[in-house]
Short mmCIF file of C-alpha atoms and ligand atoms in Angstrom, two decimals:
data_model
loop_
_atom_site.label_atom_id
_atom_site.label_comp_id
_atom_site.label_asym_id
_atom_site.label_seq_id
_atom_site.Cartn_x
_atom_site.Cartn_y
_atom_site.Cartn_z
CA MET A 15 0.19 -0.11 0.08
CA PRO A 16 1.43 3.50 -0.59
CA LYS A 17 2.10 5.64 2.32
CA ALA A 18 -0.43 8.18 2.64
CA LYS A 19 0.88 11.63 1.52
CA THR A 20 1.23 13.98 4.44
CA LEU A 21 1.83 17.69 4.52
CA TRP A 22 3.08 20.06 7.15
CA TYR A 23 1.15 23.06 7.93
CA CYS A 24 2.02 26.04 10.26
CA THR A 25 -0.65 26.66 12.68
CA SER A 26 0.12 30.42 13.24
CA CYS A 27 0.32 31.32 9.41
CA GLY A 28 -0.90 28.03 7.46
CA ASN A 29 2.29 27.98 5.51
CA GLU A 30 2.70 24.62 4.17
CA SER A 31 6.04 22.56 3.72
CA PRO A 32 6.85 19.14 2.50
CA LYS A 33 8.24 18.16 5.63
CA TRP A 34 9.05 19.48 9.34
CA MET A 35 10.73 21.77 9.99
CA GLY A 36 11.53 23.56 13.55
CA GLN A 37 10.69 27.20 12.76
CA CYS A 38 8.21 28.30 9.83
CA PRO A 39 10.29 29.96 7.20
CA ALA A 40 7.14 32.20 6.41
CA CYS A 41 6.48 33.48 9.64
CA LYS A 42 9.21 32.84 11.75
CA GLU A 43 7.36 30.91 14.34
CA TRP A 44 9.12 28.17 16.16
CA ASN A 45 7.48 24.77 16.95
CA THR A 46 4.44 25.34 15.09
CA MET A 47 4.67 23.06 12.35
CA VAL A 48 1.64 20.14 12.37
CA GLU A 49 1.36 17.00 9.87
CA ALA A 50 -1.96 16.77 8.38
CA PRO A 51 -2.59 14.30 5.27
CA VAL A 52 -2.79 15.37 1.94
CA GLN A 53 -6.89 15.81 0.75
CA PRO A 54 -6.70 14.72 -3.23
CA ALA A 55 -8.38 17.56 -4.97
CA THR A 56 -12.33 16.58 -5.58
CA LYS A 57 -13.82 18.27 -8.22
CA ALA A 58 -16.01 20.53 -6.18
CA ALA A 59 -12.87 22.00 -4.48
CA LYS A 60 -11.44 22.84 -7.75
CA SER A 61 -14.61 25.32 -8.35
CA ALA A 62 -14.56 27.51 -6.02
CA PHE A 63 -18.79 28.19 -5.84
CA GLY A 64 -19.54 24.78 -6.49
CA ARG A 65 -20.64 24.81 -10.15
CA ASP A 66 -19.88 22.39 -12.34
CA GLU A 67 -20.69 23.77 -15.71
CA ARG A 68 -18.09 26.15 -17.19
CA ARG A 69 -18.57 29.61 -16.76
CA LYS A 70 -17.61 32.44 -19.41
CA PRO A 71 -16.57 36.18 -18.58
CA VAL A 72 -18.93 38.80 -18.76
CA LYS A 73 -18.73 42.61 -18.81
CA LEU A 74 -18.81 44.30 -15.36
CA THR A 75 -20.90 46.60 -17.08
CA GLU A 76 -23.90 43.82 -17.96
CA VAL A 77 -23.57 42.22 -14.26
CA SER A 78 -26.80 42.70 -12.95
CA SER A 79 -26.45 44.55 -9.53
CA SER A 80 -29.90 44.18 -7.69
CA ALA A 81 -29.56 47.10 -5.00
CA GLU A 82 -27.68 45.55 -2.63
CA GLU A 83 -29.58 43.85 0.04
CA ARG A 84 -28.80 43.36 3.51
CA VAL A 85 -29.94 41.16 6.72
CA SER A 86 -30.69 43.20 9.90
CA LEU A 87 -28.92 41.18 12.80
CA GLY A 88 -31.06 43.13 14.99
CA SER A 89 -28.03 44.63 16.91
CA ALA A 90 -27.30 48.01 15.56
CA GLU A 91 -23.74 48.19 16.60
CA VAL A 92 -23.08 44.59 14.76
CA ASP A 93 -24.99 46.00 11.68
CA ARG A 94 -22.71 49.14 11.26
CA LEU A 95 -19.97 46.91 11.70
CA LEU A 96 -20.71 44.60 8.95
CA GLY A 97 -21.49 47.87 6.96
CA GLY A 98 -25.26 47.97 6.89
CA GLY A 99 -26.52 44.26 7.95
CA MET A 100 -25.32 41.21 6.77
CA VAL A 101 -25.15 40.36 3.10
CA PRO A 102 -26.84 37.27 2.05
CA GLY A 103 -24.46 34.91 0.85
CA SER A 104 -21.61 35.99 2.95
CA LEU A 105 -19.53 34.13 5.64
CA VAL A 106 -18.95 36.17 8.71
CA LEU A 107 -16.21 34.57 11.23
CA ILE A 108 -16.52 36.02 14.81
CA GLY A 109 -13.18 35.40 16.33
CA GLY A 110 -12.13 35.60 19.94
CA GLU A 111 -10.56 33.88 23.13
CA PRO A 112 -12.46 31.51 24.92
CA GLY A 113 -15.20 33.02 27.29
CA ILE A 114 -15.31 36.29 26.02
CA GLY A 115 -18.71 36.14 24.51
CA LYS A 116 -18.80 34.64 20.81
CA SER A 117 -21.76 31.71 21.60
CA THR A 118 -23.67 34.53 23.88
CA LEU A 119 -23.69 37.50 21.06
CA SER A 120 -24.05 34.63 18.14
CA LEU A 121 -27.09 33.16 20.04
CA GLN A 122 -28.08 36.82 21.10
CA ILE A 123 -28.76 37.88 17.27
CA PRO A 124 -31.11 34.92 16.55
CA LEU A 125 -33.23 36.21 19.60
CA HIS A 126 -33.30 39.45 19.08
CA SER A 127 -34.27 39.18 15.03
CA PRO A 128 -37.19 36.92 15.61
CA SER A 129 -38.37 37.55 11.91
CA LEU A 130 -35.19 35.87 10.78
CA ARG A 131 -35.48 32.22 10.75
CA THR A 132 -32.28 31.16 12.23
CA LEU A 133 -30.39 27.41 12.30
CA TYR A 134 -28.08 27.70 15.32
CA VAL A 135 -25.74 25.06 14.98
CA THR A 136 -23.65 24.07 18.33
CA GLY A 137 -20.71 21.56 18.51
CA GLU A 138 -20.22 22.71 21.96
CA GLU A 139 -22.93 23.20 24.30
CA SER A 140 -25.96 20.58 24.32
CA GLU A 141 -29.59 21.43 23.31
CA LYS A 142 -30.14 22.13 27.26
CA GLN A 143 -27.42 24.18 27.85
CA VAL A 144 -28.26 26.28 24.92
CA LYS A 145 -31.68 26.65 26.12
CA MET A 146 -30.36 27.33 29.43
CA ARG A 147 -28.65 30.20 28.20
CA ALA A 148 -31.60 31.54 25.94
CA ALA A 149 -33.41 32.11 28.84
CA ARG A 150 -30.84 34.41 30.71
CA LEU A 151 -30.79 36.29 27.27
CA GLY A 152 -34.59 37.22 26.97
CA GLY A 153 -35.64 37.55 23.74
CA ASP A 154 -37.93 35.97 21.35
CA ALA A 155 -36.53 32.16 20.59
CA GLY A 156 -39.80 31.16 18.14
CA ASN A 157 -38.13 31.44 15.12
CA CYS A 158 -34.68 29.71 16.21
CA LEU A 159 -33.54 25.82 15.37
CA ILE A 160 -31.03 24.63 17.66
CA TYR A 161 -28.91 21.62 16.12
CA ALA A 162 -26.68 20.00 18.30
CA GLU A 163 -24.18 18.60 15.33
CA THR A 164 -20.82 18.29 14.27
CA LEU A 165 -20.67 16.40 10.72
CA LEU A 166 -20.59 19.13 8.20
CA GLU A 167 -22.32 16.55 5.77
CA ASN A 168 -24.98 16.55 8.04
CA ILE A 169 -25.13 20.36 8.85
CA LEU A 170 -25.19 21.04 5.28
CA ALA A 171 -28.52 18.67 4.42
CA GLU A 172 -30.26 20.02 7.32
CA ALA A 173 -29.51 23.56 6.14
CA GLU A 174 -30.36 22.76 3.02
CA GLU A 175 -33.68 21.38 3.38
CA ILE A 176 -34.60 23.94 6.49
CA LYS A 177 -33.20 26.85 4.09
CA PRO A 178 -32.91 29.19 7.23
CA ASP A 179 -32.73 32.89 6.38
CA LEU A 180 -29.79 32.69 9.21
CA MET A 181 -27.19 30.17 9.87
CA VAL A 182 -24.65 30.05 13.00
CA VAL A 183 -22.11 27.83 13.16
CA ASP A 184 -20.30 27.69 16.94
CA SER A 185 -17.52 26.42 16.19
CA VAL A 186 -15.19 26.12 13.29
CA GLN A 187 -12.84 23.79 15.51
CA THR A 188 -15.54 21.32 16.69
CA MET A 189 -16.76 20.77 13.10
CA TYR A 190 -15.55 17.72 10.68
CA THR A 191 -15.99 16.60 7.72
CA GLU A 192 -16.07 13.27 6.19
CA THR A 193 -13.61 13.89 3.51
CA VAL A 194 -10.88 14.92 5.49
CA GLU A 195 -9.35 12.20 7.48
CA SER A 196 -7.72 14.02 10.20
CA ALA A 197 -9.31 15.08 13.96
CA ALA A 198 -12.00 18.17 14.25
CA GLY A 199 -10.12 21.30 14.60
CA SER A 200 -6.83 20.16 12.71
CA VAL A 201 -5.96 22.68 10.41
CA SER A 202 -6.97 20.57 6.99
CA GLN A 203 -10.38 20.07 9.01
CA ILE A 204 -10.71 23.51 9.74
CA LYS A 205 -9.55 24.66 6.06
CA GLU A 206 -12.17 22.49 4.42
CA VAL A 207 -15.21 23.22 6.80
CA ALA A 208 -14.85 27.05 6.01
CA ALA A 209 -14.30 26.49 2.32
CA ARG A 210 -17.43 24.05 2.36
CA LEU A 211 -19.71 26.57 4.49
CA LEU A 212 -18.53 29.54 2.16
CA ARG A 213 -19.43 27.27 -0.63
CA PHE A 214 -22.95 26.84 0.89
CA ALA A 215 -23.39 30.42 1.59
CA LYS A 216 -22.69 31.44 -1.77
CA GLU A 217 -24.48 28.76 -3.28
CA SER A 218 -27.87 29.12 -1.33
CA GLY A 219 -27.26 32.91 -0.72
CA VAL A 220 -27.98 32.19 3.59
CA PRO A 221 -25.70 34.16 5.23
CA VAL A 222 -23.35 32.07 7.47
CA ILE A 223 -21.54 33.26 11.17
CA LEU A 224 -18.98 31.21 12.11
CA ILE A 225 -17.42 31.33 14.93
CA GLY A 226 -13.71 30.49 15.55
CA HIS A 227 -11.69 30.61 18.97
CA ILE A 228 -8.27 32.40 19.09
CA THR A 229 -4.96 30.74 19.90
CA LYS A 230 -2.78 33.06 22.66
CA ASP A 231 -1.05 35.37 19.38
CA GLY A 232 -4.58 36.34 17.88
CA PHE A 233 -4.44 34.35 15.25
CA ILE A 234 -8.01 33.37 14.29
CA ALA A 235 -8.86 29.48 14.52
CA GLY A 236 -4.95 29.06 14.74
CA PRO A 237 -4.08 29.10 10.89
CA LYS A 238 -4.43 32.54 9.59
CA ILE A 239 -5.84 30.79 6.57
CA LEU A 240 -9.46 31.24 7.72
CA GLU A 241 -9.06 35.08 7.58
CA HIS A 242 -8.84 35.10 3.74
CA ILE A 243 -11.19 32.26 2.98
CA VAL A 244 -14.25 34.24 5.07
CA ASP A 245 -15.79 37.49 3.44
CA VAL A 246 -15.71 39.23 7.07
CA VAL A 247 -13.86 38.82 9.91
CA LEU A 248 -14.95 40.08 13.45
CA GLN A 249 -12.96 40.16 16.25
CA PHE A 250 -13.60 39.92 20.00
CA GLU A 251 -11.02 41.69 22.19
CA GLY A 252 -11.35 42.95 25.71
CA GLU A 253 -10.15 41.82 29.17
CA ASN A 254 -11.95 38.38 30.66
CA ARG A 255 -12.14 40.44 34.05
CA GLY A 256 -13.55 43.34 32.84
CA SER A 257 -16.91 43.73 31.31
CA TYR A 258 -16.26 45.35 28.64
CA ARG A 259 -16.00 43.58 25.32
CA ILE A 260 -14.59 45.48 21.63
CA LEU A 261 -15.90 43.91 18.35
CA ARG A 262 -13.58 45.04 16.05
CA SER A 263 -14.00 44.60 12.05
CA ILE A 264 -10.64 43.40 10.55
CA LYS A 265 -11.70 42.26 7.31
CA ASN A 266 -14.90 43.24 5.73
CA ARG A 267 -15.21 42.56 1.69
CA PHE A 268 -18.73 44.85 1.91
CA GLY A 269 -17.68 47.48 4.27
CA SER A 270 -14.68 49.60 5.94
CA THR A 271 -12.51 48.16 8.48
CA SER A 272 -11.23 49.11 11.74
CA GLU A 273 -14.15 49.49 13.04
CA LEU A 274 -15.27 48.67 16.42
CA ALA A 275 -18.43 48.21 18.81
CA VAL A 276 -18.44 48.21 22.16
CA PHE A 277 -20.19 45.24 24.67
CA GLU A 278 -20.64 45.27 28.09
CA MET A 279 -21.31 41.71 29.35
CA THR A 280 -24.53 41.55 32.32
CA GLY A 281 -26.64 38.87 33.63
CA GLN A 282 -28.68 39.16 30.53
CA GLY A 283 -25.89 38.89 27.78
CA LEU A 284 -24.04 41.21 26.47
CA ARG A 285 -25.49 44.77 25.77
CA GLU A 286 -24.60 47.68 23.36
CA VAL A 287 -22.54 50.30 24.38
CA ALA A 288 -23.93 52.94 21.59
CA ASN A 289 -21.74 55.51 22.99
CA PRO A 290 -18.18 53.71 23.74
CA SER A 291 -17.08 57.42 25.38
CA GLU A 292 -18.78 56.13 28.40
CA MET A 293 -16.25 53.07 29.36
CA LEU A 294 -13.80 56.05 29.94
CA ILE A 295 -15.73 58.29 31.88
CA PRO A 296 -12.93 58.43 34.51
CA MET A 297 -14.43 56.75 37.58
CA HIS A 298 -12.32 59.41 39.87
CA GLU A 299 -14.42 62.90 40.10
CA GLN A 300 -11.66 65.67 40.17
CA GLY A 301 -8.25 64.97 38.28
CA LEU A 302 -5.99 62.62 39.23
CA SER A 303 -2.33 62.98 38.14
CA GLY A 304 -1.41 60.67 35.54
CA THR A 305 -4.33 60.48 33.23
CA ALA A 306 -5.16 62.45 29.97
CA ILE A 307 -7.69 62.00 27.60
CA CYS A 308 -7.54 60.85 23.84
CA ALA A 309 -10.00 61.73 21.13
CA MET A 310 -9.04 59.12 18.76
CA LEU A 311 -11.12 57.52 16.05
CA ASP A 312 -11.64 53.93 15.39
CA GLY A 313 -12.73 53.45 11.65
CA THR A 314 -15.42 56.20 11.16
CA ARG A 315 -16.18 57.29 14.57
CA PRO A 316 -14.99 59.31 17.07
CA PHE A 317 -14.66 58.22 20.88
CA LEU A 318 -12.86 59.42 23.77
CA PHE A 319 -10.68 57.47 25.99
CA GLU A 320 -8.44 57.90 29.13
CA VAL A 321 -5.14 57.44 29.04
CA GLN A 322 -2.98 56.09 32.44
CA ALA A 323 0.38 56.74 33.01
CA LEU A 324 2.12 56.12 35.88
CA VAL A 325 5.72 57.28 36.64
CA SER A 326 8.00 56.55 39.80
CA THR A 327 11.49 56.04 40.16
CA ALA A 328 13.25 53.24 39.17
CA ALA A 329 13.66 50.43 42.12
CA TYR A 330 16.65 48.26 40.22
CA GLY A 331 19.50 49.49 37.92
CA THR A 332 17.62 49.71 34.68
CA ALA A 333 14.24 51.36 34.13
CA GLN A 334 10.85 49.28 33.03
CA ARG A 335 8.67 50.43 30.55
CA SER A 336 5.61 48.52 30.14
CA ALA A 337 2.62 49.08 28.19
CA THR A 338 -0.91 47.71 27.95
CA GLY A 339 -2.71 48.21 25.00
CA PHE A 340 -0.03 50.45 23.17
CA ASP A 341 2.82 49.29 21.36
CA VAL A 342 5.63 49.62 24.22
CA ARG A 343 8.44 50.65 21.50
CA ARG A 344 6.39 53.40 20.53
CA LEU A 345 6.05 54.38 24.09
CA ASN A 346 10.10 54.19 24.36
CA MET A 347 10.32 56.65 21.30
CA LEU A 348 7.73 59.05 22.80
CA LEU A 349 9.79 59.05 26.36
CA ALA A 350 13.12 59.39 24.09
CA VAL A 351 11.56 62.70 22.35
CA LEU A 352 10.70 63.82 25.73
CA GLU A 353 14.23 63.38 27.33
CA LYS A 354 16.02 64.81 23.52
CA ARG A 355 13.40 67.54 22.56
CA ALA A 356 12.13 68.85 25.96
CA GLY A 357 14.68 68.16 28.46
CA PHE A 358 12.83 65.64 30.89
CA HIS A 359 14.99 63.00 32.41
CA LEU A 360 13.14 60.08 32.53
CA SER A 361 15.41 57.17 31.85
CA ALA A 362 16.24 56.35 35.11
CA LYS A 363 12.46 56.13 35.81
CA ASP A 364 10.12 53.24 35.68
CA VAL A 365 6.98 54.21 33.59
CA PHE A 366 4.06 51.89 32.93
CA LEU A 367 0.93 52.97 30.82
CA ASN A 368 -2.25 51.56 30.48
CA MET A 369 -5.21 52.13 27.98
CA ALA A 370 -8.69 52.39 29.98
CA GLY A 371 -10.93 49.47 28.97
CA GLY A 372 -8.93 47.43 27.68
CA LEU A 373 -8.63 49.13 24.66
CA LYS A 374 -6.07 48.06 22.27
CA ILE A 375 -4.96 51.78 20.19
CA THR A 376 -3.04 52.15 17.40
CA ASP A 377 -4.30 55.29 16.48
CA PRO A 378 -1.08 57.98 16.16
CA ALA A 379 -3.35 60.64 17.12
CA CYS A 380 -3.13 59.25 20.74
CA ASP A 381 0.97 59.97 21.12
CA LEU A 382 -0.16 63.56 22.66
CA ALA A 383 -2.14 62.04 25.24
CA VAL A 384 0.36 59.68 26.35
CA ILE A 385 2.94 62.42 26.72
CA CYS A 386 0.84 64.42 29.01
CA ALA A 387 0.15 61.72 31.27
CA VAL A 388 3.06 60.36 31.19
CA LEU A 389 4.37 63.94 32.37
CA SER A 390 1.14 64.63 34.35
CA SER A 391 2.48 61.52 36.46
CA ASN A 392 6.00 62.58 36.71
CA PHE A 393 5.03 66.13 37.76
CA ASP A 394 1.94 64.80 40.05
CA PHE A 395 0.21 67.46 38.38
CA ALA A 396 -3.67 66.46 37.43
CA ILE A 397 -4.73 67.45 34.14
CA PRO A 398 -8.16 69.17 34.07
CA SER A 399 -10.55 66.55 33.71
CA ASP A 400 -12.20 68.70 31.22
CA PHE A 401 -9.11 68.77 28.68
CA CYS A 402 -7.84 66.46 26.16
CA PHE A 403 -5.70 65.94 23.34
CA ALA A 404 -5.39 64.96 19.89
CA GLY A 405 -2.14 64.56 18.22
CA GLU A 406 1.16 62.41 16.75
CA VAL A 407 4.23 63.17 17.96
CA GLY A 408 7.35 63.21 15.68
CA LEU A 409 10.71 62.40 15.98
CA SER A 410 11.97 65.82 16.32
CA GLY A 411 9.25 66.44 18.99
CA GLU A 412 6.74 68.02 16.46
CA ILE A 413 3.12 67.50 16.99
CA ARG A 414 1.68 66.41 13.67
CA PRO A 415 -1.95 66.95 12.64
CA VAL A 416 -4.23 63.53 12.50
CA ALA A 417 -6.94 62.28 10.22
CA GLN A 418 -10.27 64.05 10.83
CA ALA A 419 -9.17 66.26 13.30
CA GLU A 420 -12.82 68.08 13.33
CA ARG A 421 -15.00 65.04 13.76
CA ARG A 422 -12.90 64.53 17.08
CA VAL A 423 -13.31 68.49 18.00
CA ILE A 424 -16.94 68.09 17.38
CA GLU A 425 -17.01 64.59 19.77
CA ALA A 426 -15.09 66.00 22.37
CA GLN A 427 -17.38 69.25 22.33
CA ARG A 428 -20.43 66.83 22.27
CA LEU A 429 -19.32 65.34 25.52
CA GLY A 430 -18.82 68.55 27.38
CA PHE A 431 -15.10 69.00 27.26
CA LYS A 432 -13.88 72.50 27.38
CA LYS A 433 -10.14 72.35 25.83
CA ILE A 434 -8.92 70.54 22.99
CA PHE A 435 -5.29 70.16 22.42
CA VAL A 436 -4.32 69.67 18.69
CA SER A 437 -1.62 70.04 16.24
CA ALA A 438 -0.88 73.75 15.10
CA TYR A 439 -1.05 72.88 11.42
CA SER A 440 -4.65 70.63 11.86
CA ASN A 441 -7.02 72.16 9.51
CA LEU A 442 -10.09 73.00 11.57
CA ASP A 443 -12.24 75.17 9.24
CA ALA A 444 -15.27 72.86 9.87
CA VAL A 445 -15.24 74.10 13.46
CA ARG A 446 -14.88 77.48 13.04
CA ASP A 447 -17.60 78.40 15.59
CA ALA A 448 -17.33 75.63 18.38
CA THR A 449 -17.58 76.48 21.89
CA ILE A 450 -14.89 73.72 22.71
CA LYS A 451 -11.59 75.58 22.83
CA VAL A 452 -9.06 74.41 20.31
CA VAL A 453 -5.47 75.14 21.64
CA LYS A 454 -3.13 74.31 18.91
CA VAL A 455 0.26 73.42 19.78
CA SER A 456 3.20 72.99 17.33
CA ASP A 457 5.74 71.03 19.20
CA VAL A 458 6.62 69.45 22.95
CA ALA A 459 8.37 72.48 24.23
CA GLY A 460 5.44 74.37 23.57
CA LEU A 461 2.84 72.00 25.06
CA VAL A 462 4.54 71.27 28.34
CA LYS A 463 4.76 75.25 28.37
CA THR A 464 1.07 75.66 27.95
CA LEU A 465 -0.52 73.01 29.79
CA PHE A 466 2.37 72.54 32.54
CA LYS A 467 2.98 76.33 33.74
P1 TYD B 509 -19.69 32.77 25.99
O1 TYD B 509 -20.28 33.28 24.77
O2 TYD B 509 -19.75 31.32 26.54
O3 TYD B 509 -17.93 32.54 25.43
P2 TYD B 509 -17.58 32.32 24.10
O4 TYD B 509 -18.32 31.16 23.48
O5 TYD B 509 -16.29 33.17 23.38
O6 TYD B 509 -16.16 31.22 24.92
O7 TYD B 509 -19.22 33.55 27.20
C1 TYD B 509 -18.98 33.28 28.17
C2 TYD B 509 -18.87 34.48 29.80
O8 TYD B 509 -19.93 35.16 29.47
C3 TYD B 509 -18.95 32.98 30.69
O9 TYD B 509 -17.94 33.36 31.66
C4 TYD B 509 -20.41 34.02 31.54
C5 TYD B 509 -20.62 35.49 30.89
N1 TYD B 509 -21.83 35.60 30.80
C6 TYD B 509 -22.46 36.51 31.39
O10 TYD B 509 -21.71 37.35 32.41
N2 TYD B 509 -23.82 37.19 31.01
C7 TYD B 509 -24.71 35.86 30.35
O11 TYD B 509 -25.69 36.37 30.05
C8 TYD B 509 -24.14 35.30 29.69
C9 TYD B 509 -24.90 34.44 28.51
C10 TYD B 509 -22.62 34.58 29.72
MG1 MG B 510 -18.56 29.46 23.14
#
């Protein structure tokens, strides 16, 4: 008997290799290669959308474009994240660490949109357990079918018969298909299950929500391969001990990415936080030193949150720098700018930085608030709680303008802030008659002079 052919996959990036390697040559991760049998390409697998007949190219102008219809999922925030609801025939992956609320959200959707006939497939919980959860969540369960099954062929057969308006599959790691020999949750199973579900969605027009667990490195389902199979990737973030959960769109074929929605985990499931600035509303009444409010933009929506810093004399020889929710290299760069361009000697100080609410910040507009929080802690000088900041800091200490500054100013004004510090080079024609005072600063030294004088 010929030996079954196997390939080695990297569980981190999905890279294939004919032999085992200690380090993945593509993503340079160590000890991530796993063995999986090679599947002979079946005919269905060859045609992406499952149609066997040969198709002809058509002119783009001749493609009929019915007005784009969207399926509302009964949650304003999730709909917004998807770009106005779910596109029929699309496959949406919701990823996140275990226990963060993926099953809760995906059960809440059918319960809150009773007009959708939903097939909820669960491979992780029994029908009874789902029922118990549904009882906590409330809503109308009249149109929701629960199916505890893990064999993909059975699921697809049922789905074809039922023709639901929405299908939820929880989770991709528990599902398996007979066409692949490896165990459920292996790279080749995950790949095949996702590809078959995509094909089902495209052929039938049924929108499918797929749940995927995330590995410690933040890769959805371990292999990153899932990300380019599906149409939309929504990722749950947030610290398990906090009650806030952030759902972020990291890929969307039908809308913008880097949008985010905020939820709060309550006893009755996830509550939408329509105004995410409420997360940051500081827990303290009068200003404390070491905090600064940043007016940031995530996707298309501005919101404000608190940056916290603690600067203390280093107990050991080398100073510690630690940042939660912020790039520690960027923090080091900002500290170097403060040292070199404004003359603050922070090299012998420990600096700890924290973003409120477990947010992960990539918006460069946060730089200014980080610097202010650090200086505020260093001098033990409280920044008035109605001041906020939006500016990027350059290597020469200049404060650079940020994208869509006027929207940040308007949001800060709406939330009752009295002063916003922005770059002197910002174009703010749109907000000439704002009631909030816009303070323009051109460099770090100038900022220190106006703020900490
Ligand atoms: P779950 O949706 O099961 O997480 P996942 O599917 O991502 O693994 O969420 C589980 C957590 O949510 C669990 O720690 C309990 C909490 N929870 C609530 O606080 N309130 C609720 O109403 C529900 C259903 C869950
Ligand atoms: Mg779950």
